[in-house]
PDB file of C-alpha atoms in Angstrom:
ATOM      1  CA  UNK A   1       0.000   0.000   0.000  1.00 43.00           C
ATOM      2  CA  UNK A   2       1.421   3.394  -0.962  1.00 45.00           C
ATOM      3  CA  UNK A   3       1.851   5.949   1.836  1.00 52.00           C
ATOM      4  CA  UNK A   4      -1.026   8.369   2.329  1.00 56.00           C
ATOM      5  CA  UNK A   5      -0.365  11.814   0.932  1.00 55.00           C
ATOM      6  CA  UNK A   6      -0.139  14.438   3.718  1.00 57.00           C
ATOM      7  CA  UNK A   7      -3.264  16.502   4.241  1.00 64.00           C
ATOM      8  CA  UNK A   8      -2.632  20.012   2.964  1.00 66.00           C
ATOM      9  CA  UNK A   9      -3.224  22.943   5.299  1.00 72.00           C
ATOM     10  CA  UNK A  10      -5.545  25.788   4.413  1.00 74.00           C
ATOM     11  CA  UNK A  11      -2.521  28.009   3.737  1.00 75.00           C
ATOM     12  CA  UNK A  12      -1.684  25.767   0.778  1.00 77.00           C
ATOM     13  CA  UNK A  13      -5.219  25.215  -0.535  1.00 78.00           C
ATOM     14  CA  UNK A  14      -6.177  28.901  -0.246  1.00 77.00           C
ATOM     15  CA  UNK A  15      -5.166  30.932  -3.336  1.00 71.00           C
ATOM     16  CA  UNK A  16      -1.965  32.872  -2.702  1.00 77.00           C
ATOM     17  CA  UNK A  17       1.250  34.056  -4.325  1.00 78.00           C
ATOM     18  CA  UNK A  18       2.684  30.615  -3.577  1.00 82.00           C
ATOM     19  CA  UNK A  19       0.478  29.091  -6.294  1.00 84.00           C
ATOM     20  CA  UNK A  20       2.129  30.740  -9.334  1.00 85.00           C
ATOM     21  CA  UNK A  21       5.568  30.375  -7.728  1.00 85.00           C
ATOM     22  CA  UNK A  22       5.000  26.643  -7.215  1.00 86.00           C
ATOM     23  CA  UNK A  23       3.607  26.258 -10.741  1.00 89.00           C
ATOM     24  CA  UNK A  24       6.874  27.626 -12.150  1.00 90.00           C
ATOM     25  CA  UNK A  25       9.507  26.350  -9.745  1.00 89.00           C
ATOM     26  CA  UNK A  26       8.365  22.781  -9.039  1.00 91.00           C
ATOM     27  CA  UNK A  27       8.266  21.558 -12.685  1.00 92.00           C
ATOM     28  CA  UNK A  28      11.654  23.166 -13.392  1.00 91.00           C
ATOM     29  CA  UNK A  29      13.275  21.700 -10.293  1.00 91.00           C
ATOM     30  CA  UNK A  30      11.629  18.356 -11.099  1.00 91.00           C
ATOM     31  CA  UNK A  31      13.996  18.155 -14.064  1.00 93.00           C
ATOM     32  CA  UNK A  32      16.977  18.692 -11.785  1.00 92.00           C
ATOM     33  CA  UNK A  33      16.039  16.816  -8.620  1.00 93.00           C
ATOM     34  CA  UNK A  34      14.200  13.646  -7.739  1.00 95.00           C
ATOM     35  CA  UNK A  35      13.157  14.552  -4.210  1.00 96.00           C
ATOM     36  CA  UNK A  36      12.199  11.742  -1.837  1.00 97.00           C
ATOM     37  CA  UNK A  37      10.644  12.705   1.492  1.00 96.00           C
ATOM     38  CA  UNK A  38      10.518  10.496   4.583  1.00 96.00           C
ATOM     39  CA  UNK A  39       8.663  11.355   7.780  1.00 96.00           C
ATOM     40  CA  UNK A  40       6.315  13.875   6.171  1.00 94.00           C
ATOM     41  CA  UNK A  41       3.648  13.044   8.774  1.00 95.00           C
ATOM     42  CA  UNK A  42       5.878  14.658  11.415  1.00 96.00           C
ATOM     43  CA  UNK A  43       5.491  18.137   9.975  1.00 95.00           C
ATOM     44  CA  UNK A  44       2.439  19.730  11.660  1.00 92.00           C
ATOM     45  CA  UNK A  45      -0.509  20.102   9.320  1.00 90.00           C
ATOM     46  CA  UNK A  46      -1.784  23.112  11.254  1.00 90.00           C
ATOM     47  CA  UNK A  47      -0.344  25.785  13.495  1.00 91.00           C
ATOM     48  CA  UNK A  48       3.071  27.337  13.913  1.00 91.00           C
ATOM     49  CA  UNK A  49       6.357  25.488  13.681  1.00 94.00           C
ATOM     50  CA  UNK A  50      10.062  26.150  13.221  1.00 94.00           C
ATOM     51  CA  UNK A  51      11.637  23.788  10.699  1.00 96.00           C
ATOM     52  CA  UNK A  52      15.397  23.389  11.181  1.00 96.00           C
ATOM     53  CA  UNK A  53      17.279  21.786   8.239  1.00 97.00           C
ATOM     54  CA  UNK A  54      20.980  21.267   7.579  1.00 97.00           C
ATOM     55  CA  UNK A  55      22.666  23.404   4.933  1.00 95.00           C
ATOM     56  CA  UNK A  56      25.135  21.841   2.457  1.00 95.00           C
ATOM     57  CA  UNK A  57      24.526  23.733  -0.802  1.00 94.00           C
ATOM     58  CA  UNK A  58      23.402  27.152  -2.002  1.00 90.00           C
ATOM     59  CA  UNK A  59      20.606  25.394  -3.874  1.00 91.00           C
ATOM     60  CA  UNK A  60      19.186  23.304  -1.032  1.00 92.00           C
ATOM     61  CA  UNK A  61      16.694  26.009   0.075  1.00 91.00           C
ATOM     62  CA  UNK A  62      14.799  25.142  -3.115  1.00 92.00           C
ATOM     63  CA  UNK A  63      14.837  21.461  -2.112  1.00 94.00           C
ATOM     64  CA  UNK A  64      13.560  22.308   1.364  1.00 94.00           C
ATOM     65  CA  UNK A  65      10.864  24.642   0.003  1.00 93.00           C
ATOM     66  CA  UNK A  66       9.585  22.050  -2.476  1.00 94.00           C
ATOM     67  CA  UNK A  67       9.597  19.339   0.197  1.00 95.00           C
ATOM     68  CA  UNK A  68       7.603  21.538   2.582  1.00 94.00           C
ATOM     69  CA  UNK A  69       5.098  22.402  -0.149  1.00 92.00           C
ATOM     70  CA  UNK A  70       4.693  18.711  -0.985  1.00 93.00           C
ATOM     71  CA  UNK A  71       4.120  18.014   2.704  1.00 93.00           C
ATOM     72  CA  UNK A  72       1.149  20.351   2.666  1.00 91.00           C
ATOM     73  CA  UNK A  73       2.545  23.577   4.128  1.00 92.00           C
ATOM     74  CA  UNK A  74       3.659  26.890   2.677  1.00 88.00           C
ATOM     75  CA  UNK A  75       7.462  27.306   2.769  1.00 89.00           C
ATOM     76  CA  UNK A  76       8.425  30.497   4.561  1.00 87.00           C
ATOM     77  CA  UNK A  77      12.007  31.407   5.407  1.00 87.00           C
ATOM     78  CA  UNK A  78      13.713  33.906   7.645  1.00 80.00           C
ATOM     79  CA  UNK A  79      15.238  36.632   5.475  1.00 75.00           C
ATOM     80  CA  UNK A  80      17.513  39.570   6.202  1.00 74.00           C
ATOM     81  CA  UNK A  81      15.499  42.651   7.078  1.00 74.00           C
ATOM     82  CA  UNK A  82      17.300  44.709   4.423  1.00 73.00           C
ATOM     83  CA  UNK A  83      15.841  42.493   1.683  1.00 72.00           C
ATOM     84  CA  UNK A  84      12.345  43.643   2.599  1.00 76.00           C
ATOM     85  CA  UNK A  85      13.293  47.144   1.450  1.00 81.00           C
ATOM     86  CA  UNK A  86      14.317  46.007  -2.050  1.00 80.00           C
ATOM     87  CA  UNK A  87      11.711  46.967  -4.687  1.00 77.00           C
ATOM     88  CA  UNK A  88       9.640  44.042  -5.972  1.00 76.00           C
ATOM     89  CA  UNK A  89      11.575  41.498  -3.887  1.00 74.00           C
ATOM     90  CA  UNK A  90      10.401  43.165  -0.683  1.00 78.00           C
ATOM     91  CA  UNK A  91       6.806  43.033  -1.915  1.00 80.00           C
ATOM     92  CA  UNK A  92       7.128  39.309  -2.654  1.00 79.00           C
ATOM     93  CA  UNK A  93       8.687  38.618   0.751  1.00 80.00           C
ATOM     94  CA  UNK A  94       5.972  40.508   2.604  1.00 79.00           C
ATOM     95  CA  UNK A  95       3.100  38.962   0.640  1.00 77.00           C
ATOM     96  CA  UNK A  96       4.380  35.424   1.131  1.00 79.00           C
ATOM     97  CA  UNK A  97       4.790  35.920   4.877  1.00 78.00           C
ATOM     98  CA  UNK A  98       8.556  35.593   5.052  1.00 81.00           C
ATOM     99  CA  UNK A  99      10.016  36.472   8.450  1.00 79.00           C
ATOM    100  CA  UNK A 100      12.494  39.385   8.698  1.00 76.00           C
ATOM    101  CA  UNK A 101      15.551  39.051  10.908  1.00 73.00           C
ATOM    102  CA  UNK A 102      17.566  42.040  12.030  1.00 65.00           C
ATOM    103  CA  UNK A 103      21.233  42.554  12.880  1.00 58.00           C
ATOM    104  CA  UNK A 104      20.290  45.265  15.343  1.00 52.00           C
ATOM    105  CA  UNK A 105      21.277  45.511  18.987  1.00 51.00           C
ATOM    106  CA  UNK A 106      20.474  42.659  21.353  1.00 62.00           C
ATOM    107  CA  UNK A 107      17.468  44.418  22.880  1.00 61.00           C
ATOM    108  CA  UNK A 108      16.010  45.299  19.482  1.00 62.00           C
ATOM    109  CA  UNK A 109      16.714  41.802  18.168  1.00 64.00           C
ATOM    110  CA  UNK A 110      14.970  40.296  21.186  1.00 63.00           C
ATOM    111  CA  UNK A 111      11.884  42.428  20.569  1.00 68.00           C
ATOM    112  CA  UNK A 112      11.900  41.506  16.880  1.00 69.00           C
ATOM    113  CA  UNK A 113      12.164  37.812  17.738  1.00 70.00           C
ATOM    114  CA  UNK A 114       9.194  38.049  20.098  1.00 68.00           C
ATOM    115  CA  UNK A 115       7.131  39.924  17.508  1.00 75.00           C
ATOM    116  CA  UNK A 116       7.981  37.364  14.812  1.00 75.00           C
ATOM    117  CA  UNK A 117       7.088  34.504  17.132  1.00 77.00           C
ATOM    118  CA  UNK A 118       3.747  36.088  18.034  1.00 79.00           C
ATOM    119  CA  UNK A 119       2.984  36.599  14.340  1.00 79.00           C
ATOM    120  CA  UNK A 120       3.690  32.951  13.549  1.00 82.00           C
ATOM    121  CA  UNK A 121       1.415  31.787  16.355  1.00 83.00           C
ATOM    122  CA  UNK A 122      -1.344  34.269  15.518  1.00 84.00           C
ATOM    123  CA  UNK A 123      -1.461  33.228  11.851  1.00 83.00           C
ATOM    124  CA  UNK A 124      -0.600  29.567  12.404  1.00 85.00           C
ATOM    125  CA  UNK A 125       2.401  29.758  10.090  1.00 86.00           C
ATOM    126  CA  UNK A 126       5.602  27.800   9.925  1.00 89.00           C
ATOM    127  CA  UNK A 127       9.053  29.177   9.220  1.00 91.00           C
ATOM    128  CA  UNK A 128      12.220  27.516   7.935  1.00 92.00           C
ATOM    129  CA  UNK A 129      15.327  28.531   9.870  1.00 92.00           C
ATOM    130  CA  UNK A 130      18.798  27.254   9.042  1.00 92.00           C
ATOM    131  CA  UNK A 131      20.236  26.979  12.563  1.00 92.00           C
ATOM    132  CA  UNK A 132      23.817  26.936  11.278  1.00 92.00           C
ATOM    133  CA  UNK A 133      23.246  30.436   9.878  1.00 87.00           C
ATOM    134  CA  UNK A 134      25.285  29.686   6.737  1.00 87.00           C
ATOM    135  CA  UNK A 135      26.584  26.787   4.680  1.00 92.00           C
ATOM    136  CA  UNK A 136      28.336  24.236   6.840  1.00 94.00           C
ATOM    137  CA  UNK A 137      32.112  24.610   7.012  1.00 94.00           C
ATOM    138  CA  UNK A 138      32.539  21.038   8.236  1.00 93.00           C
ATOM    139  CA  UNK A 139      34.928  19.354   5.763  1.00 92.00           C
ATOM    140  CA  UNK A 140      32.656  16.359   5.194  1.00 95.00           C
ATOM    141  CA  UNK A 141      29.416  18.378   5.127  1.00 96.00           C
ATOM    142  CA  UNK A 142      28.148  17.343   8.547  1.00 97.00           C
ATOM    143  CA  UNK A 143      26.189  20.004  10.460  1.00 96.00           C
ATOM    144  CA  UNK A 144      28.447  22.441  12.287  1.00 95.00           C
ATOM    145  CA  UNK A 145      27.618  24.229  15.503  1.00 94.00           C
ATOM    146  CA  UNK A 146      24.315  26.056  15.481  1.00 93.00           C
ATOM    147  CA  UNK A 147      23.298  29.589  16.354  1.00 91.00           C
ATOM    148  CA  UNK A 148      20.499  30.294  18.765  1.00 89.00           C
ATOM    149  CA  UNK A 149      18.014  32.020  16.426  1.00 85.00           C
ATOM    150  CA  UNK A 150      15.797  28.979  15.806  1.00 90.00           C
ATOM    151  CA  UNK A 151      15.362  28.093  19.478  1.00 91.00           C
ATOM    152  CA  UNK A 152      14.925  31.765  20.447  1.00 89.00           C
ATOM    153  CA  UNK A 153      12.040  32.016  18.025  1.00 86.00           C
ATOM    154  CA  UNK A 154      10.541  28.716  19.160  1.00 90.00           C
ATOM    155  CA  UNK A 155      10.853  29.245  22.905  1.00 91.00           C
ATOM    156  CA  UNK A 156       9.481  32.788  22.681  1.00 85.00           C
ATOM    157  CA  UNK A 157       6.152  31.479  21.436  1.00 86.00           C
ATOM    158  CA  UNK A 158       6.041  27.872  22.596  1.00 90.00           C
ATOM    159  CA  UNK A 159       6.493  26.752  18.985  1.00 90.00           C
ATOM    160  CA  UNK A 160       7.754  23.242  18.175  1.00 94.00           C
ATOM    161  CA  UNK A 161      11.128  22.854  16.496  1.00 96.00           C
ATOM    162  CA  UNK A 162      11.050  20.193  13.784  1.00 97.00           C
ATOM    163  CA  UNK A 163      14.489  18.878  12.720  1.00 98.00           C
ATOM    164  CA  UNK A 164      15.102  18.058   9.067  1.00 98.00           C
ATOM    165  CA  UNK A 165      18.040  16.638   7.136  1.00 98.00           C
ATOM    166  CA  UNK A 166      18.539  16.607   3.372  1.00 97.00           C
ATOM    167  CA  UNK A 167      21.281  15.046   1.296  1.00 97.00           C
ATOM    168  CA  UNK A 168      22.006  15.089  -2.422  1.00 95.00           C
ATOM    169  CA  UNK A 169      21.588  18.728  -3.449  1.00 94.00           C
ATOM    170  CA  UNK A 170      25.361  19.149  -3.215  1.00 94.00           C
ATOM    171  CA  UNK A 171      25.702  16.857  -6.249  1.00 93.00           C
ATOM    172  CA  UNK A 172      23.991  19.525  -8.356  1.00 93.00           C
ATOM    173  CA  UNK A 173      25.653  22.532  -6.752  1.00 92.00           C
ATOM    174  CA  UNK A 174      28.670  21.664  -4.595  1.00 91.00           C
ATOM    175  CA  UNK A 175      29.385  23.968  -1.690  1.00 87.00           C
ATOM    176  CA  UNK A 176      30.916  27.112  -3.256  1.00 86.00           C
ATOM    177  CA  UNK A 177      31.214  25.166  -6.513  1.00 86.00           C
ATOM    178  CA  UNK A 178      29.762  25.247 -10.030  1.00 88.00           C
ATOM    179  CA  UNK A 179      26.326  24.085 -11.111  1.00 88.00           C
ATOM    180  CA  UNK A 180      26.198  20.529 -12.501  1.00 90.00           C
ATOM    181  CA  UNK A 181      22.887  19.907 -14.231  1.00 87.00           C
ATOM    182  CA  UNK A 182      23.820  16.610 -15.884  1.00 88.00           C
ATOM    183  CA  UNK A 183      22.678  13.923 -15.298  1.00 89.00           C
ATOM    184  CA  UNK A 184      19.167  15.197 -14.727  1.00 90.00           C
ATOM    185  CA  UNK A 185      16.928  14.212 -11.805  1.00 93.00           C
ATOM    186  CA  UNK A 186      19.609  13.660  -9.232  1.00 93.00           C
ATOM    187  CA  UNK A 187      18.300  11.853  -6.194  1.00 95.00           C
ATOM    188  CA  UNK A 188      17.837  14.041  -3.116  1.00 96.00           C
ATOM    189  CA  UNK A 189      16.612  12.490   0.103  1.00 97.00           C
ATOM    190  CA  UNK A 190      14.816  14.469   2.792  1.00 97.00           C
ATOM    191  CA  UNK A 191      13.927  13.196   6.247  1.00 98.00           C
ATOM    192  CA  UNK A 192      11.822  14.924   8.903  1.00 98.00           C
ATOM    193  CA  UNK A 193      12.246  14.085  12.576  1.00 97.00           C
ATOM    194  CA  UNK A 194      10.090  14.269  15.669  1.00 97.00           C
ATOM    195  CA  UNK A 195       9.747  17.638  17.401  1.00 96.00           C
ATOM    196  CA  UNK A 196      12.808  18.392  19.518  1.00 96.00           C
ATOM    197  CA  UNK A 197      12.143  18.135  23.244  1.00 94.00           C
ATOM    198  CA  UNK A 198      13.071  21.575  24.575  1.00 93.00           C
ATOM    199  CA  UNK A 199      10.933  21.384  27.717  1.00 91.00           C
ATOM    200  CA  UNK A 200      14.019  21.592  29.941  1.00 91.00           C
ATOM    201  CA  UNK A 201      14.737  25.082  28.593  1.00 91.00           C
ATOM    202  CA  UNK A 202      11.244  26.608  28.625  1.00 89.00           C
ATOM    203  CA  UNK A 203      11.739  28.469  31.894  1.00 84.00           C
ATOM    204  CA  UNK A 204      15.142  29.801  30.814  1.00 82.00           C
ATOM    205  CA  UNK A 205      14.206  31.105  27.377  1.00 75.00           C
ATOM    206  CA  UNK A 206      16.210  34.318  27.863  1.00 79.00           C
ATOM    207  CA  UNK A 207      19.339  32.677  29.246  1.00 85.00           C
ATOM    208  CA  UNK A 208      22.175  32.555  26.728  1.00 88.00           C
ATOM    209  CA  UNK A 209      23.547  29.414  28.363  1.00 91.00           C
ATOM    210  CA  UNK A 210      20.190  27.666  28.042  1.00 91.00           C
ATOM    211  CA  UNK A 211      19.744  28.843  24.451  1.00 92.00           C
ATOM    212  CA  UNK A 212      23.142  27.463  23.474  1.00 93.00           C
ATOM    213  CA  UNK A 213      22.384  24.154  25.193  1.00 94.00           C
ATOM    214  CA  UNK A 214      18.982  23.925  23.491  1.00 95.00           C
ATOM    215  CA  UNK A 215      20.600  24.675  20.132  1.00 95.00           C
ATOM    216  CA  UNK A 216      23.088  21.859  20.717  1.00 95.00           C
ATOM    217  CA  UNK A 217      20.157  19.473  21.219  1.00 96.00           C
ATOM    218  CA  UNK A 218      18.583  20.615  17.949  1.00 97.00           C
ATOM    219  CA  UNK A 219      21.861  20.221  16.054  1.00 96.00           C
ATOM    220  CA  UNK A 220      22.365  16.727  17.490  1.00 96.00           C
ATOM    221  CA  UNK A 221      18.924  15.696  16.207  1.00 97.00           C
ATOM    222  CA  UNK A 222      19.661  17.112  12.743  1.00 98.00           C
ATOM    223  CA  UNK A 223      23.013  15.308  12.666  1.00 97.00           C
ATOM    224  CA  UNK A 224      21.283  12.084  13.700  1.00 97.00           C
ATOM    225  CA  UNK A 225      18.814  12.384  10.829  1.00 98.00           C
ATOM    226  CA  UNK A 226      21.612  13.086   8.367  1.00 98.00           C
ATOM    227  CA  UNK A 227      23.441  10.058   9.704  1.00 97.00           C
ATOM    228  CA  UNK A 228      20.406   7.949   8.745  1.00 97.00           C
ATOM    229  CA  UNK A 229      20.463   9.320   5.207  1.00 97.00           C
ATOM    230  CA  UNK A 230      24.200   8.839   4.773  1.00 96.00           C
ATOM    231  CA  UNK A 231      24.394   5.476   6.509  1.00 96.00           C
ATOM    232  CA  UNK A 232      27.368   6.489   8.620  1.00 96.00           C
ATOM    233  CA  UNK A 233      27.822   7.940  12.120  1.00 95.00           C
ATOM    234  CA  UNK A 234      27.936  11.678  12.547  1.00 95.00           C
ATOM    235  CA  UNK A 235      30.850  13.269  14.434  1.00 93.00           C
ATOM    236  CA  UNK A 236      30.169  13.476  18.148  1.00 90.00           C
ATOM    237  CA  UNK A 237      31.255  17.113  18.347  1.00 91.00           C
ATOM    238  CA  UNK A 238      29.950  19.891  16.116  1.00 92.00           C
ATOM    239  CA  UNK A 239      32.478  21.717  13.941  1.00 84.00           C
ATOM    240  CA  UNK A 240      33.217  25.248  15.155  1.00 89.00           C
ATOM    241  CA  UNK A 241      34.546  27.476  12.346  1.00 86.00           C
ATOM    242  CA  UNK A 242      36.182  29.839  14.838  1.00 85.00           C
ATOM    243  CA  UNK A 243      38.378  27.016  16.121  1.00 80.00           C
ATOM    244  CA  UNK A 244      39.731  26.511  12.595  1.00 75.00           C
ATOM    245  CA  UNK A 245      40.285  30.111  11.572  1.00 74.00           C
ATOM    246  CA  UNK A 246      37.230  30.125   9.298  1.00 76.00           C
ATOM    247  CA  UNK A 247      35.154  33.242   8.780  1.00 69.00           C
ATOM    248  CA  UNK A 248      31.405  32.665   8.726  1.00 58.00           C
ATOM    249  CA  UNK A 249      29.601  34.503   5.948  1.00 54.00           C
ATOM    250  CA  UNK A 250      26.007  34.671   4.824  1.00 44.00           C
ATOM    251  CA  UNK A 251      24.873  34.953   8.431  1.00 42.00           C
ATOM    252  CA  UNK A 252      21.283  35.803   9.204  1.00 40.00           C
ATOM    253  CA  UNK A 253      21.775  36.481  12.885  1.00 39.00           C
ATOM    254  CA  UNK A 254      23.475  39.305  14.738  1.00 30.00           C
TER     255      UNK A 254
END
């Protein structure tokens, strides 16, 4: 018996800007990727969520977005606040419900996080947050250490964090490499995990120590999922770019 297709949420079945975007992007990407999704039932059909995937290629946000759409939800990402001021692009970001993130001072960033979390809960939306903040610097493409943005957002509103791992997009666009479109329909596997248990950190949502510890739990779950896809054990310790003289770029957090 074939697996039951996930029930789509109202945000997908209701006409929106996502419809024409999906009509264009999904067929095109279907020529490039053959996306296989496991654990789709673990993504909430309704209500707010924070989806936390690994990041191995500049093109994998398209894989994640298509997977989320296929699982019945609208794919919304966190995006730099400055992008919302760009003509046309800013309009698209606002009308698709993307979530702005600021590099402002800590106090302002905290207020923005709380406002974003309240908006997600109020509208029952999900958001995709790459907890690494940039492409992994780990030499073998395992998840590196995470930043606290995803758990800050989740703990501020009591929103579940859903871990995700994907593997295969790097065959089409290697990290900092050149696009390789041939052969077509490269296999990309996506796996969704159970919500991360962050109950131990609920009462310490503003403590930096607790946020770092909670982020470590999230990253361990993502690494565990990726280990399943790759069929090999993940490193016990997360890669820290600062320990190896690596500069992190493309960051979305202050």
